[in-house]
Short mmCIF file of C-alpha atoms in Angstrom, two decimals:
data_model
loop_
_atom_site.label_atom_id
_atom_site.label_comp_id
_atom_site.label_asym_id
_atom_site.label_seq_id
_atom_site.Cartn_x
_atom_site.Cartn_y
_atom_site.Cartn_z
CA UNK A 27 18.77 -42.41 2.04
CA UNK A 28 18.57 -46.02 3.67
CA UNK A 29 15.51 -44.78 5.03
CA UNK A 30 13.68 -43.61 2.39
CA UNK A 31 14.84 -47.47 0.79
CA UNK A 32 13.00 -49.05 2.92
CA UNK A 33 9.90 -46.83 3.20
CA UNK A 34 9.62 -47.77 -0.40
CA UNK A 35 10.03 -51.65 -0.07
CA UNK A 36 7.55 -51.90 2.66
CA UNK A 37 5.32 -49.28 0.39
CA UNK A 38 5.95 -51.69 -2.44
CA UNK A 39 5.33 -55.07 -0.23
CA UNK A 40 2.54 -53.72 1.00
CA UNK A 41 1.04 -52.57 -2.07
CA UNK A 42 1.90 -56.71 -3.77
CA UNK A 43 -0.07 -57.58 -0.82
CA UNK A 44 -3.37 -55.65 -1.13
CA UNK A 45 -3.43 -57.05 -4.64
CA UNK A 46 -4.55 -60.48 -4.14
CA UNK A 47 -7.77 -59.34 -2.38
CA UNK A 48 -8.21 -56.72 -5.00
CA UNK A 49 -7.96 -59.18 -7.97
CA UNK A 50 -10.64 -61.91 -5.21
CA UNK A 51 -12.44 -59.08 -5.35
CA UNK A 52 -12.83 -58.64 -8.97
CA UNK A 53 -13.10 -62.75 -8.93
CA UNK A 54 -16.11 -62.26 -7.15
CA UNK A 55 -17.60 -59.52 -8.85
CA UNK A 56 -17.08 -61.18 -12.38
CA UNK A 57 -18.88 -64.30 -11.62
CA UNK A 58 -21.82 -62.23 -10.49
CA UNK A 59 -21.52 -60.76 -13.71
CA UNK A 60 -21.43 -63.75 -16.25
CA UNK A 61 -25.27 -64.94 -14.97
CA UNK A 62 -26.09 -61.15 -16.16
CA UNK A 63 -24.92 -60.94 -19.32
CA UNK A 64 -25.84 -65.16 -20.43
CA UNK A 65 -29.28 -63.64 -19.28
CA UNK A 66 -29.58 -60.70 -21.40
CA UNK A 67 -28.68 -63.01 -24.18
CA UNK A 68 -30.76 -65.47 -23.80
CA UNK A 69 -33.68 -62.52 -23.63
CA UNK A 70 -32.57 -60.73 -26.57
CA UNK A 71 -32.04 -63.86 -28.86
CA UNK A 72 -35.15 -65.50 -27.27
CA UNK A 73 -34.51 -68.33 -25.23
CA UNK A 74 -36.48 -71.12 -25.22
CA UNK A 75 -36.29 -72.18 -22.48
CA UNK A 76 -36.19 -69.06 -20.08
CA UNK A 77 -38.85 -67.69 -22.30
CA UNK A 78 -41.27 -70.54 -21.58
CA UNK A 79 -40.05 -70.19 -17.92
CA UNK A 80 -40.70 -66.69 -17.66
CA UNK A 81 -43.95 -67.01 -20.00
CA UNK A 82 -45.42 -69.41 -17.15
CA UNK A 83 -44.96 -67.24 -13.53
CA UNK A 84 -46.10 -64.16 -15.58
CA UNK A 85 -49.39 -65.98 -16.12
CA UNK A 86 -49.53 -67.89 -13.51
CA UNK A 87 -48.35 -64.82 -10.95
CA UNK A 88 -51.14 -63.04 -13.30
CA UNK A 89 -54.50 -65.24 -12.37
CA UNK A 90 -53.46 -65.83 -9.33
CA UNK A 91 -53.07 -62.22 -8.49
CA UNK A 92 -56.40 -60.91 -10.40
CA UNK A 93 -58.54 -63.35 -8.92
CA UNK A 94 -57.70 -61.92 -5.09
CA UNK A 95 -58.48 -58.22 -4.61
CA UNK A 96 -56.48 -57.95 -1.17
CA UNK A 97 -53.52 -59.13 -2.22
CA UNK A 98 -53.55 -56.79 -5.68
CA UNK A 99 -53.96 -53.52 -3.57
CA UNK A 100 -51.01 -55.29 -1.25
CA UNK A 101 -49.42 -55.33 -3.89
CA UNK A 102 -49.71 -51.75 -5.34
CA UNK A 103 -49.34 -50.35 -1.98
CA UNK A 104 -46.16 -51.94 -1.98
CA UNK A 105 -45.40 -50.26 -5.48
CA UNK A 106 -45.14 -47.47 -3.97
CA UNK A 107 -43.02 -48.28 -0.80
CA UNK A 108 -40.31 -50.07 -2.50
CA UNK A 109 -40.19 -47.71 -5.06
CA UNK A 110 -35.96 -46.93 -6.33
CA UNK A 111 -36.92 -43.62 -4.89
CA UNK A 112 -37.19 -44.31 -1.93
CA UNK A 113 -34.21 -46.71 -1.46
CA UNK A 114 -32.38 -43.17 -2.80
CA UNK A 115 -33.72 -40.83 -0.79
CA UNK A 116 -33.25 -43.38 2.03
CA UNK A 117 -29.69 -43.65 0.97
CA UNK A 118 -28.98 -39.80 0.35
CA UNK A 119 -30.41 -39.55 4.05
CA UNK A 120 -27.41 -42.28 5.18
CA UNK A 121 -24.55 -40.10 3.00
CA UNK A 122 -25.91 -36.74 5.11
CA UNK A 123 -25.59 -37.65 8.15
CA UNK A 124 -22.15 -39.54 7.26
CA UNK A 125 -20.90 -35.90 6.22
CA UNK A 126 -22.95 -34.62 9.36
CA UNK A 127 -19.72 -37.03 11.19
CA UNK A 128 -17.08 -36.36 9.44
CA UNK A 129 -17.24 -39.22 7.56
CA UNK A 130 -16.78 -38.36 4.12
CA UNK A 131 -14.97 -40.65 2.00
CA UNK A 132 -18.13 -43.04 3.09
CA UNK A 133 -19.78 -41.04 2.18
CA UNK A 134 -19.00 -40.51 -1.16
CA UNK A 135 -19.09 -44.76 -1.83
CA UNK A 136 -22.83 -45.24 -0.82
CA UNK A 137 -23.20 -42.27 -2.61
CA UNK A 138 -21.10 -43.35 -6.34
CA UNK A 139 -22.47 -47.16 -5.30
CA UNK A 140 -26.11 -45.59 -6.21
CA UNK A 141 -26.40 -43.53 -8.25
CA UNK A 142 -23.72 -46.44 -10.27
CA UNK A 143 -27.03 -48.83 -10.03
CA UNK A 144 -30.11 -46.59 -11.15
CA UNK A 145 -27.69 -45.67 -14.10
CA UNK A 146 -26.73 -49.21 -15.11
CA UNK A 147 -29.89 -50.28 -14.79
CA UNK A 148 -30.76 -47.38 -17.29
CA UNK A 149 -28.45 -48.16 -19.78
CA UNK A 150 -28.81 -52.27 -19.15
CA UNK A 151 -32.37 -51.33 -19.88
CA UNK A 152 -31.30 -49.29 -23.43
CA UNK A 153 -29.00 -52.34 -25.05
CA UNK A 154 -31.36 -55.07 -24.15
CA UNK A 155 -35.02 -53.84 -24.99
CA UNK A 156 -36.73 -56.00 -23.56
CA UNK A 157 -40.83 -55.22 -24.48
CA UNK A 158 -41.85 -55.69 -21.07
CA UNK A 159 -45.22 -58.37 -19.95
CA UNK A 160 -48.75 -58.19 -22.37
CA UNK A 161 -52.11 -59.11 -20.87
CA UNK A 162 -55.35 -58.31 -22.29
CA UNK A 163 -56.42 -57.25 -18.58
CA UNK A 164 -53.11 -55.94 -16.64
CA UNK A 165 -52.75 -54.88 -13.45
CA UNK A 166 -50.86 -52.64 -13.82
CA UNK A 167 -48.50 -50.76 -16.64
CA UNK A 168 -44.94 -49.50 -16.46
CA UNK A 169 -43.39 -47.66 -18.81
CA UNK A 170 -39.46 -48.17 -20.36
CA UNK A 171 -38.27 -51.47 -20.98
CA UNK A 172 -38.59 -54.46 -18.85
CA UNK A 173 -34.75 -55.92 -18.68
CA UNK A 174 -33.73 -55.72 -16.53
CA UNK A 175 -36.24 -54.66 -12.93
CA UNK A 176 -35.12 -50.57 -12.09
CA UNK A 177 -37.09 -51.44 -8.48
CA UNK A 178 -35.34 -54.91 -7.56
CA UNK A 179 -31.64 -53.39 -8.96
CA UNK A 180 -32.48 -49.86 -6.53
CA UNK A 181 -33.65 -52.19 -4.10
CA UNK A 182 -30.55 -54.49 -3.86
CA UNK A 183 -28.15 -51.65 -4.16
CA UNK A 184 -30.08 -49.21 -1.43
CA UNK A 185 -30.55 -52.25 0.95
CA UNK A 186 -26.72 -53.73 0.66
CA UNK A 187 -25.06 -50.12 0.62
CA UNK A 188 -27.18 -48.60 4.21
CA UNK A 189 -26.68 -52.14 6.02
CA UNK A 190 -22.76 -51.64 4.67
CA UNK A 191 -23.09 -48.17 6.48
CA UNK A 192 -25.19 -48.98 9.67
CA UNK A 193 -24.16 -52.38 10.53
CA UNK A 194 -21.10 -51.08 12.59
CA UNK A 195 -23.51 -49.23 14.15
CA UNK A 196 -25.00 -52.68 16.15
CA UNK A 197 -23.16 -53.81 18.67
CA UNK A 198 -24.10 -57.27 19.06
CA UNK A 199 -23.87 -60.24 16.01
CA UNK A 200 -28.21 -60.85 16.88
CA UNK A 201 -28.81 -56.96 15.95
CA UNK A 202 -26.63 -57.37 13.22
CA UNK A 203 -28.48 -60.90 11.81
CA UNK A 204 -32.05 -59.06 12.09
CA UNK A 205 -30.30 -55.73 10.04
CA UNK A 206 -29.36 -58.49 7.70
CA UNK A 207 -33.16 -60.42 7.27
CA UNK A 208 -35.11 -57.21 7.27
CA UNK A 209 -32.75 -56.12 4.10
CA UNK A 210 -33.00 -59.72 2.15
CA UNK A 211 -37.31 -59.51 3.26
CA UNK A 212 -37.23 -56.19 1.46
CA UNK A 213 -35.02 -56.92 -1.61
CA UNK A 214 -37.26 -60.20 -1.80
CA UNK A 215 -40.63 -58.66 -1.71
CA UNK A 216 -39.75 -55.63 -4.41
CA UNK A 217 -39.38 -58.86 -6.18
CA UNK A 218 -42.08 -60.39 -6.68
CA UNK A 219 -43.71 -57.34 -6.40
CA UNK A 220 -42.75 -56.49 -9.57
CA UNK A 221 -43.99 -60.06 -11.51
CA UNK A 222 -46.94 -60.44 -8.80
CA UNK A 223 -48.37 -57.04 -10.95
CA UNK A 224 -47.28 -58.40 -14.04
CA UNK A 225 -44.64 -55.64 -15.07
CA UNK A 226 -41.57 -57.84 -14.81
CA UNK A 227 -40.64 -61.45 -15.49
CA UNK A 228 -38.11 -63.13 -13.36
CA UNK A 229 -35.03 -62.43 -15.51
CA UNK A 230 -35.84 -59.16 -15.33
CA UNK A 231 -35.88 -59.72 -11.37
CA UNK A 232 -32.89 -62.33 -11.06
CA UNK A 233 -30.76 -60.04 -13.46
CA UNK A 234 -31.38 -56.78 -11.25
CA UNK A 235 -29.98 -59.19 -7.74
CA UNK A 236 -27.12 -59.75 -9.45
CA UNK A 237 -26.30 -56.36 -11.04
CA UNK A 238 -26.65 -55.22 -7.67
CA UNK A 239 -25.18 -57.29 -5.85
CA UNK A 240 -21.72 -57.45 -8.32
CA UNK A 241 -21.98 -53.72 -8.56
CA UNK A 242 -22.02 -53.10 -4.30
CA UNK A 243 -18.94 -56.25 -3.84
CA UNK A 244 -17.12 -54.07 -6.29
CA UNK A 245 -17.58 -51.36 -4.85
CA UNK A 246 -16.73 -52.43 -1.49
CA UNK A 247 -13.31 -53.79 -2.41
CA UNK A 248 -12.33 -51.35 -3.99
CA UNK A 249 -12.97 -49.32 -1.00
CA UNK A 250 -11.40 -51.70 1.18
CA UNK A 251 -8.59 -51.73 -1.15
CA UNK A 252 -8.05 -48.28 -0.69
CA UNK A 253 -8.65 -48.43 3.32
CA UNK A 254 -5.80 -51.34 3.54
CA UNK A 255 -4.04 -49.11 1.41
CA UNK A 256 -3.65 -46.08 3.53
CA UNK A 257 -3.00 -49.15 7.51
CA UNK A 258 -6.50 -48.84 8.50
CA UNK A 259 -7.40 -52.90 9.55
CA UNK A 260 -8.82 -55.87 8.18
CA UNK A 261 -12.49 -56.96 9.60
CA UNK A 262 -15.27 -58.82 8.54
CA UNK A 263 -16.21 -57.33 5.31
CA UNK A 264 -20.00 -58.25 6.21
CA UNK A 265 -19.76 -56.72 9.12
CA UNK A 266 -19.52 -52.64 7.44
CA UNK A 267 -17.81 -51.18 4.76
CA UNK A 268 -15.58 -48.62 7.06
CA UNK A 269 -16.55 -49.90 10.88
CA UNK A 270 -14.23 -46.47 12.23
CA UNK A 271 -16.04 -44.17 10.64
CA UNK A 272 -19.27 -45.69 11.71
CA UNK A 273 -18.15 -45.91 14.88
CA UNK A 274 -16.35 -42.86 16.15
#
């Protein structure tokens, strides 16, 4: 009886210690999500300063890219290389590898996070219903609504998920820094590609980046809370989500 009471107290105290961590992570995701909400409201209400900035950047890049054939060809190539299905496919491969290694929970986290990002992007497009940039001589066309950028959102979520899965397998700080550098470069290139081709405004891309970051932070925090709840040791979140499942 005394042993059971002691175990209950220990379990209660352990959960209590986890709450601040989960609350802090939820707060971080909330603070990232606030600018997205403000951007969405600004878009729907046609807020002047943001509208002028979006149009100015769109017009300037349209003229610059249109005058440089090599740049236009490069952006069209990036449009294919950095397509959302490329990132979804990469995450799917990672999920299959994790399953073969017995890392089922980490595989579920990666799959759910990537799928949620894709669905969330579609829902936000329907809610905001922003028309895409329009030009007399468009450099490219794309279906659907503009806000947020689906390419930018999927690249952000895909890159962050892959990084947090793979980082524990990289033995040195130099390799981890290199991995982050490559990942962030892919995210930035995707955003520039969408605006450069004239199929998105800058605010579409920025919103997509913020949504992607908020989503990964929230799901990674939930996963970390579960890890600590089952007695897994704490670790640096920037070094991966579940190092014990990748390194075994």
